[in-house]
Coordinates of C-alpha atoms and ligand atoms in Angstrom, one line a residue:
X168 CA -9.2 -29.5 -35.3
X169 CA -6.3 -27.4 -34.2
X170 CA -7.5 -24.4 -32.2
X171 CA -6.0 -21.0 -33.5
X172 CA -2.9 -19.5 -31.9
X173 CA -5.2 -16.8 -30.4
X174 CA -6.4 -19.0 -28.3
X175 CA -3.9 -21.5 -26.9
X176 CA -1.8 -18.5 -26.2
X177 CA -4.4 -17.0 -23.4
X178 CA -2.9 -17.9 -20.6
X179 CA -3.8 -20.9 -17.9
X180 CA -6.8 -20.4 -16.0
X181 CA -5.2 -20.0 -12.8
X182 CA -8.3 -20.2 -9.8
X183 CA -8.8 -23.8 -11.7
X184 CA -7.0 -25.7 -8.7
X185 CA -8.9 -24.0 -6.0
X186 CA -11.8 -24.2 -8.1
X187 CA -11.5 -28.0 -7.6
X188 CA -10.5 -28.1 -3.8
X189 CA -13.6 -25.6 -3.4
X190 CA -16.2 -28.7 -5.3
X191 CA -14.1 -30.9 -3.2
X192 CA -14.6 -29.7 0.0
X193 CA -18.6 -28.8 -0.9
X194 CA -18.8 -32.7 -1.3
X195 CA -17.8 -33.1 1.8
X196 CA -20.0 -31.2 3.3
X197 CA -18.0 -28.5 4.5
X198 CA -19.7 -25.2 5.1
X199 CA -17.5 -23.5 2.8
X200 CA -17.9 -19.0 3.1
X201 CA -16.4 -17.6 0.1
X202 CA -14.5 -14.3 0.5
X203 CA -13.7 -14.8 -3.7
X204 CA -16.7 -13.5 -5.1
X205 CA -16.0 -10.0 -7.1
X206 CA -19.8 -9.9 -7.6
X207 CA -21.9 -8.0 -5.8
X208 CA -24.2 -9.7 -3.4
X209 CA -27.0 -6.9 -3.3
X210 CA -29.9 -6.8 -5.4
X211 CA -30.7 -4.5 -8.0
X212 CA -32.6 -1.6 -6.4
X213 CA -36.0 -2.2 -7.2
X214 CA -36.9 1.0 -9.2
X215 CA -34.4 0.2 -11.8
X216 CA -36.3 -3.2 -12.0
X217 CA -39.3 -1.6 -12.0
X218 CA -38.6 0.7 -15.1
X219 CA -37.1 -2.6 -16.6
X220 CA -40.3 -4.9 -16.3
X221 CA -41.8 -1.6 -17.9
X222 CA -40.1 -1.0 -20.8
X223 CA -39.7 -4.8 -21.4
X224 CA -44.0 -4.7 -22.5
X225 CA -43.2 -2.5 -24.6
X226 CA -42.6 -3.6 -28.2
X227 CA -40.4 -0.6 -29.3
X228 CA -38.2 -2.1 -26.9
X229 CA -38.2 -5.7 -28.9
X230 CA -36.4 -5.1 -32.2
X231 CA -32.7 -4.4 -33.0
X232 CA -31.6 -1.7 -30.9
X233 CA -29.0 1.0 -32.2
X234 CA -25.2 0.0 -32.3
X235 CA -23.7 2.7 -30.4
X236 CA -26.8 2.7 -27.9
X237 CA -29.8 4.9 -27.7
X238 CA -29.4 8.5 -28.0
X239 CA -31.2 8.7 -24.4
X240 CA -29.1 6.2 -22.8
X241 CA -25.7 7.8 -23.9
X242 CA -27.1 11.4 -22.7
X243 CA -27.9 10.0 -19.4
X244 CA -24.2 9.2 -19.4
X245 CA -23.3 12.6 -20.2
X246 CA -25.8 14.0 -17.7
X247 CA -23.9 11.4 -14.9
X248 CA -20.7 12.7 -15.6
X249 CA -21.6 16.1 -15.4
X250 CA -23.5 16.0 -11.7
X251 CA -20.7 13.9 -10.4
X252 CA -18.1 15.8 -11.5
X253 CA -19.1 18.5 -13.8
X254 CA -17.4 17.0 -16.9
X255 CA -18.8 18.1 -20.3
X256 CA -20.1 15.2 -22.8
X257 CA -20.8 15.5 -26.5
X258 CA -23.4 12.4 -25.9
X259 CA -23.7 12.1 -29.9
X260 CA -19.4 11.7 -30.2
X261 CA -17.6 11.0 -27.0
X262 CA -20.1 7.9 -25.3
X263 CA -20.9 4.5 -26.6
X264 CA -23.1 1.9 -24.9
X265 CA -21.2 -1.6 -24.0
X266 CA -22.5 -4.9 -23.1
X267 CA -20.7 -4.6 -20.2
X268 CA -17.4 -3.0 -20.0
X269 CA -15.9 -5.9 -20.5
X270 CA -16.9 -6.5 -23.8
X271 CA -15.2 -2.8 -24.9
X272 CA -12.2 -3.2 -22.9
X273 CA -12.2 -7.2 -25.2
X274 CA -12.6 -5.3 -28.1
X275 CA -10.4 -1.7 -28.2
X276 CA -7.6 -3.8 -28.5
X277 CA -8.7 -4.6 -31.7
X278 CA -8.7 -1.0 -32.8
X279 CA -5.7 -0.1 -31.8
X280 CA -3.3 -3.3 -32.4
X281 CA -1.9 -4.7 -35.1
X282 CA 0.0 -7.8 -34.6
X283 CA 3.1 -7.0 -32.6
X284 CA 1.9 -3.6 -31.0
X285 CA 2.6 -3.3 -27.2
X286 CA -0.6 -2.9 -24.6
X287 CA 0.4 -1.6 -21.4
X288 CA -0.9 -3.9 -18.4
X289 CA -0.8 -3.6 -15.1
X290 CA -0.1 -6.5 -12.8
X291 CA -1.9 -7.4 -10.8
X292 CA -4.8 -6.4 -12.9
X293 CA -8.1 -7.2 -14.5
X294 CA -7.3 -10.1 -16.6
X295 CA -9.6 -9.2 -19.8
X296 CA -6.4 -6.4 -20.3
X297 CA -3.9 -8.6 -21.0
X298 CA -6.5 -11.4 -22.5
X299 CA -8.0 -8.4 -25.3
X300 CA -4.0 -7.3 -25.9
X301 CA -3.3 -11.1 -26.7
X302 CA -6.6 -11.9 -28.6
X303 CA -5.4 -9.3 -30.8
X304 CA -2.0 -10.3 -31.8
X305 CA -0.8 -7.8 -29.3
X306 CA 2.1 -8.0 -26.9
X307 CA 1.7 -7.2 -23.2
X308 CA 4.3 -5.2 -21.2
X309 CA 3.4 -5.5 -17.6
X310 CA 3.7 -2.4 -15.3
X311 CA 4.0 -3.6 -11.7
X312 CA 1.6 -2.0 -8.8
X313 CA 4.3 -2.4 -6.2
X314 CA 2.7 -1.3 -3.0
X315 CA 5.9 1.5 -1.7
X316 CA 4.4 2.9 -4.8
X317 CA 0.9 3.3 -3.7
X318 CA 0.4 0.1 -6.2
X319 CA 0.9 2.7 -8.9
X320 CA 2.9 2.2 -12.4
X321 CA 6.4 4.0 -11.9
X322 CA 6.3 5.0 -15.7
X323 CA 9.6 6.3 -15.4
X324 CA 10.7 2.6 -15.4
X325 CA 9.1 2.0 -18.6
X326 CA 12.1 1.8 -21.2
X327 CA 12.1 4.7 -23.5
X328 CA 11.5 2.4 -26.8
X329 CA 8.7 0.1 -25.2
X330 CA 7.3 3.7 -25.0
X331 CA 7.2 4.6 -27.9
X332 CA 6.1 1.3 -29.2
X333 CA 3.2 1.3 -27.1
X334 CA 0.3 1.6 -28.3
X335 CA -2.3 1.7 -25.6
X336 CA -2.3 2.0 -21.8
X337 CA -4.6 0.2 -19.7
X338 CA -5.4 1.5 -16.1
X339 CA -7.8 1.1 -12.9
X340 CA -8.5 3.2 -9.6
X341 CA -10.2 2.1 -7.9
X342 CA -7.9 -0.8 -8.7
X343 CA -8.8 -4.5 -8.5
X344 CA -7.6 -6.4 -6.2
X345 CA -5.7 -3.6 -4.6
X346 CA -7.7 -1.5 -3.5
X347 CA -5.9 1.5 -4.7
X348 CA -7.0 5.2 -5.5
X349 CA -5.4 7.5 -7.6
X350 CA -4.6 11.1 -7.2
X351 CA -4.7 14.0 -10.2
X352 CA -0.4 14.3 -9.9
X353 CA -0.7 10.7 -11.3
X354 CA -3.2 10.9 -14.1
X355 CA -1.4 14.3 -14.9
X356 CA 1.8 12.7 -15.3
X357 CA -0.1 9.6 -17.9
X358 CA -1.5 12.2 -19.7
X359 CA 2.0 13.9 -20.7
X360 CA 3.7 10.4 -21.1
X361 CA 1.0 9.0 -23.6
X362 CA 1.0 12.6 -25.3
X363 CA 4.7 12.2 -25.4
X364 CA 4.4 8.4 -26.5
X365 CA 1.5 8.9 -28.7
X366 CA 0.0 6.0 -26.6
X367 CA -4.1 5.8 -26.1
X368 CA -5.0 5.7 -22.3
X369 CA -7.8 2.9 -21.5
X370 CA -8.8 4.2 -17.8
X371 CA -11.6 1.9 -16.6
X372 CA -13.1 2.9 -13.7
X373 CA -16.4 0.3 -12.2
X374 CA -15.2 1.5 -8.9
X375 CA -15.8 5.2 -8.9
X376 CA -18.8 5.4 -6.6
X377 CA -17.8 2.3 -3.9
X378 CA -16.0 4.9 -1.7
X379 CA -15.3 5.2 2.1
X380 CA -15.5 8.0 5.1
X381 CA -16.5 10.7 2.5
X382 CA -13.2 10.0 0.1
X383 CA -14.5 10.7 -3.7
X384 CA -12.3 8.9 -6.6
X385 CA -11.6 10.7 -9.7
X386 CA -12.7 10.3 -12.8
X387 CA -9.9 9.9 -15.4
X388 CA -11.9 12.1 -17.4
X389 CA -12.0 15.5 -15.0
X390 CA -8.2 15.2 -15.3
X391 CA -7.2 18.6 -17.8
X392 CA -6.1 16.7 -21.3
X393 CA -7.6 13.1 -20.7
X394 CA -10.3 13.2 -23.1
X395 CA -7.1 14.2 -25.7
X396 CA -5.4 10.9 -25.0
X397 CA -8.2 8.9 -23.4
X398 CA -11.2 7.3 -22.5
X399 CA -12.7 6.0 -19.7
X400 CA -14.6 2.4 -19.4
X401 CA -17.5 2.1 -17.3
X402 CA -20.4 0.0 -16.0
X403 CA -23.6 -0.2 -14.0
X404 CA -22.5 -3.3 -12.4
X405 CA -21.1 -2.5 -9.3
X406 CA -22.4 0.7 -8.5
X407 CA -26.2 -0.5 -9.3
X408 CA -25.4 -4.4 -8.8
X409 CA -26.4 -4.8 -12.0
X410 CA -23.5 -7.7 -13.1
X411 CA -26.4 -10.1 -14.9
X412 CA -27.7 -7.6 -16.7
X413 CA -24.6 -6.8 -19.2
X414 CA -24.7 -2.7 -19.7
X415 CA -21.7 -0.3 -19.5
X416 CA -20.1 2.2 -21.6
X417 CA -17.0 4.2 -22.8
X418 CA -16.6 7.9 -23.0
X419 CA -13.9 10.2 -23.9
X420 CA -12.3 11.0 -26.6
X421 CA -14.4 11.0 -29.8
X422 CA -12.2 9.5 -32.2
X423 CA -11.4 6.9 -30.0
X424 CA -15.6 5.6 -29.3
X425 CA -15.9 6.6 -33.2
X426 CA -13.4 3.1 -33.8
X427 CA -14.9 1.6 -30.7
X428 CA -18.6 1.9 -32.2
X429 CA -17.6 0.5 -35.5
X430 CA -16.0 -2.5 -34.2
X431 CA -18.9 -3.4 -32.2
X432 CA -21.0 -3.0 -35.1
X433 CA -19.5 -5.7 -37.1
X434 CA -19.1 -7.7 -34.2
X435 CA -22.8 -7.3 -32.0
X436 CA -25.8 -5.8 -32.0
X437 CA -25.8 -3.6 -29.1
X438 CA -28.0 -3.9 -25.4
X439 CA -31.1 -4.4 -25.2
X440 CA -33.3 -1.3 -25.3
X441 CA -35.5 -2.1 -22.0
X442 CA -32.2 -2.3 -20.3
X443 CA -30.7 0.7 -21.0
X444 CA -33.7 2.5 -20.7
X445 CA -33.8 0.6 -17.2
X446 CA -29.9 1.8 -16.8
X447 CA -31.2 5.8 -17.3
X448 CA -33.1 5.3 -14.1
X449 CA -30.7 4.1 -12.3
X450 CA -28.3 6.5 -13.7
X451 CA -30.4 9.9 -13.1
X452 CA -32.6 8.6 -10.5
X453 CA -32.3 8.4 -6.5
X454 CA -28.7 7.9 -6.0
X455 CA -29.8 6.9 -2.2
X456 CA -29.7 3.5 -2.5
X457 CA -25.9 3.9 -4.2
X458 CA -24.7 5.5 -0.4
X459 CA -26.3 3.3 1.4
X460 CA -24.9 0.3 -0.4
X461 CA -21.5 2.0 0.5
X462 CA -22.7 2.1 4.2
X463 CA -23.0 -1.9 4.1
X464 CA -19.5 -2.1 2.0
X465 CA -17.8 0.1 5.1
X466 CA -19.3 -1.7 7.8
X467 CA -18.1 -5.2 6.1
X468 CA -14.8 -3.6 5.1
X469 CA -14.2 -3.0 9.1
X470 CA -14.9 -6.7 10.2
X471 CA -12.1 -7.9 7.4
X472 CA -9.7 -4.7 8.6
X473 CA -10.2 -5.9 12.1
X474 CA -10.3 -9.2 11.9
X475 CA -6.9 -9.6 10.0
X476 CA -4.8 -6.9 12.0
X477 CA -6.8 -9.5 15.1
X478 CA -4.8 -12.4 13.7
X479 CA -1.4 -10.1 13.5
X480 CA -1.6 -8.5 9.8
X481 CA -0.7 -4.5 9.6
X482 CA -3.8 -3.8 7.0
X483 CA -4.8 -0.1 6.6
X484 CA -8.5 0.8 5.1
X485 CA -8.9 0.8 1.5
X486 CA -10.5 4.3 0.5
X487 CA -12.6 2.5 -2.2
X488 CA -13.8 -1.0 -3.9
X489 CA -15.3 -4.0 -2.7
X490 CA -12.2 -5.2 -1.8
X491 CA -9.2 -5.8 0.8
X492 CA -5.9 -7.1 -0.7
X493 CA -3.2 -8.2 1.9
X494 CA 0.4 -9.9 1.9
X495 CA 0.1 -13.5 2.8
X496 CA 2.0 -14.8 6.6
X497 CA 6.2 -15.5 6.0
X498 CA 6.5 -19.3 4.6
X499 CA 3.5 -19.2 2.5
X500 CA 2.9 -18.2 -1.3
X501 CA -0.6 -17.2 -2.6
X502 CA -1.5 -20.8 -3.7
X503 CA -0.7 -22.4 -0.4
X504 CA -1.7 -19.9 1.5
X505 CA -5.5 -20.1 0.1
X506 CA -5.1 -23.3 0.1
X507 CA -4.8 -23.4 3.8
X508 CA -7.5 -21.3 4.7
X509 CA -9.5 -23.5 2.7
X510 CA -8.4 -26.5 4.5
X511 CA -8.5 -25.4 7.7
X512 CA -11.1 -23.0 8.1
X513 CA -13.2 -24.0 5.3
X514 CA -12.9 -20.5 3.6
X515 CA -11.9 -19.1 0.4
X516 CA -10.0 -16.1 -0.3
X517 CA -8.3 -15.2 -3.8
X518 CA -5.0 -16.2 -4.7
X519 CA -3.0 -12.8 -5.9
X520 CA -1.0 -14.5 -8.5
X521 CA -4.8 -14.9 -10.3
X522 CA -4.1 -11.2 -11.1
X523 CA -0.6 -11.4 -12.6
X524 CA 3.0 -12.1 -11.0
X525 CA 3.2 -9.1 -8.8
X526 CA -0.1 -10.4 -7.4
X527 CA 1.8 -13.9 -6.1
X528 CA 2.8 -12.7 -2.1
X529 CA -0.5 -11.6 -1.7
X530 CA -4.1 -12.8 -1.6
X531 CA -7.9 -10.5 -1.6
X532 CA -11.1 -10.5 0.5
X533 CA -14.0 -9.8 -1.7
X534 CA -16.7 -7.5 0.8
X535 CA -19.6 -9.6 -1.2
X536 CA -21.2 -11.3 1.6
X537 CA -23.1 -10.5 4.6
X538 CA -21.8 -9.3 8.1
X539 CA -23.1 -12.4 9.8
X540 CA -20.9 -14.9 7.5
X541 CA -18.1 -12.5 7.5
X542 CA -18.1 -12.7 11.1
X543 CA -18.4 -16.3 11.0
X544 CA -15.6 -16.7 8.4
X545 CA -12.8 -14.3 10.7
X546 CA -14.2 -16.3 14.0
X547 CA -13.0 -19.7 12.0
X548 CA -10.0 -18.0 11.2
X549 CA -9.1 -17.1 15.0
X550 CA -10.1 -20.7 16.2
X551 CA -8.4 -23.0 13.4
X552 CA -5.2 -20.5 12.3
X553 CA -3.8 -18.5 14.8
X554 CA -1.4 -15.6 14.7
X555 CA 1.2 -15.2 11.9
X556 CA 4.5 -14.0 11.2
X557 CA 5.1 -11.0 8.5
Ligands
PLP214 C1 -16.1 -5.6 -12.4 C2 -15.3 -5.4 -13.2 C3 -14.8 -5.3 -14.9 C4 -16.1 -5.8 -15.5 O1 -17.6 -5.2 -15.7 P1 -19.0 -5.0 -16.6 O2 -19.4 -3.8 -16.7 O3 -19.8 -5.9 -15.6 O4 -18.1 -6.4 -17.7 C5 -14.3 -4.2 -15.1 N1 -13.1 -4.0 -14.6 C6 -12.8 -4.2 -13.2 C7 -11.6 -3.6 -12.9 C8 -14.0 -5.0 -12.9 O5 -13.4 -5.6 -11.7

């Protein structure tokens, strides 16, 4: 049974080797501390869980849901954007419910890419942008995210023939893995570029609510002209600690939302209604817990930044996200440094090359672990690794 070319063409799983080493360390009895997990450790707020329990008991919610999502959920998404950014969205035409944003990100390529069509992909980046493109028979074209550009792609470096042929562009701010944020000037450039070249912009914004020191990330949809050229993927996962629930949405350009809904109606049958009902409570209920969650992440971020800087790094505090992205010391690759840290200190960091070739030379730390374990991790790094050269 030969596998189809589309799955043979998928890139290898780059964390396989480090996963093996982690497993081996655990077998040896090492108390491994993982700073590699991109999944919030805090629980879903009680008021959301309570709504789920109630809604799960209602037989009306036991049937096939609407493919594009309950109008009540889509209206809650529209209201959430209105409250957050004063954006007006038509919940009937400009919002579609997703089984987590990852699902929509993977399926949007099927809507817009013919075999051989180009999608512009940020590198380093969330792997699904490129994988969705490949599964659709498309060709990923890398937009390097470089530190000297604040980890924003330089659109002027995209050759004209590529820009003309490209049909999709993926962007993600606040950014996983770099923690970078984007301003209005950048988004206006993106919109002008997309209009000129007839490109659909897919902005992925799951970290928009996880920000520090009063910083408020922009939604792509609040930029003038965004809805003409694009959509925003968003999710309950990170804002409300609901990664396991599998619910997100896409919002924006009505034609694109309709196309994504059409693909989905042929592939899946929507999100369990009780989850949608509970998510409405999340979106429109008390948001104090989101602010408290940010404070918790901020305290952890302080420990990480101070810990790294005490070891010789010069890392600045990211304005948003649950990640810290830092350079590996001189003489190491992403992989060799991650292995060193695991071997010497029993601490897992994520090698940056897992997010693309431009992630080489970096590593990622996640803030998804309590302060006590974080402090312990940095104590071990201090005791077992010493200072580094950069
Ligand atoms: C976590 C994450 C997602 C996935 O979110 P789900 O809604 O849980 O599928 C999408 N994009 C990025 C960049 C992420 O880090």
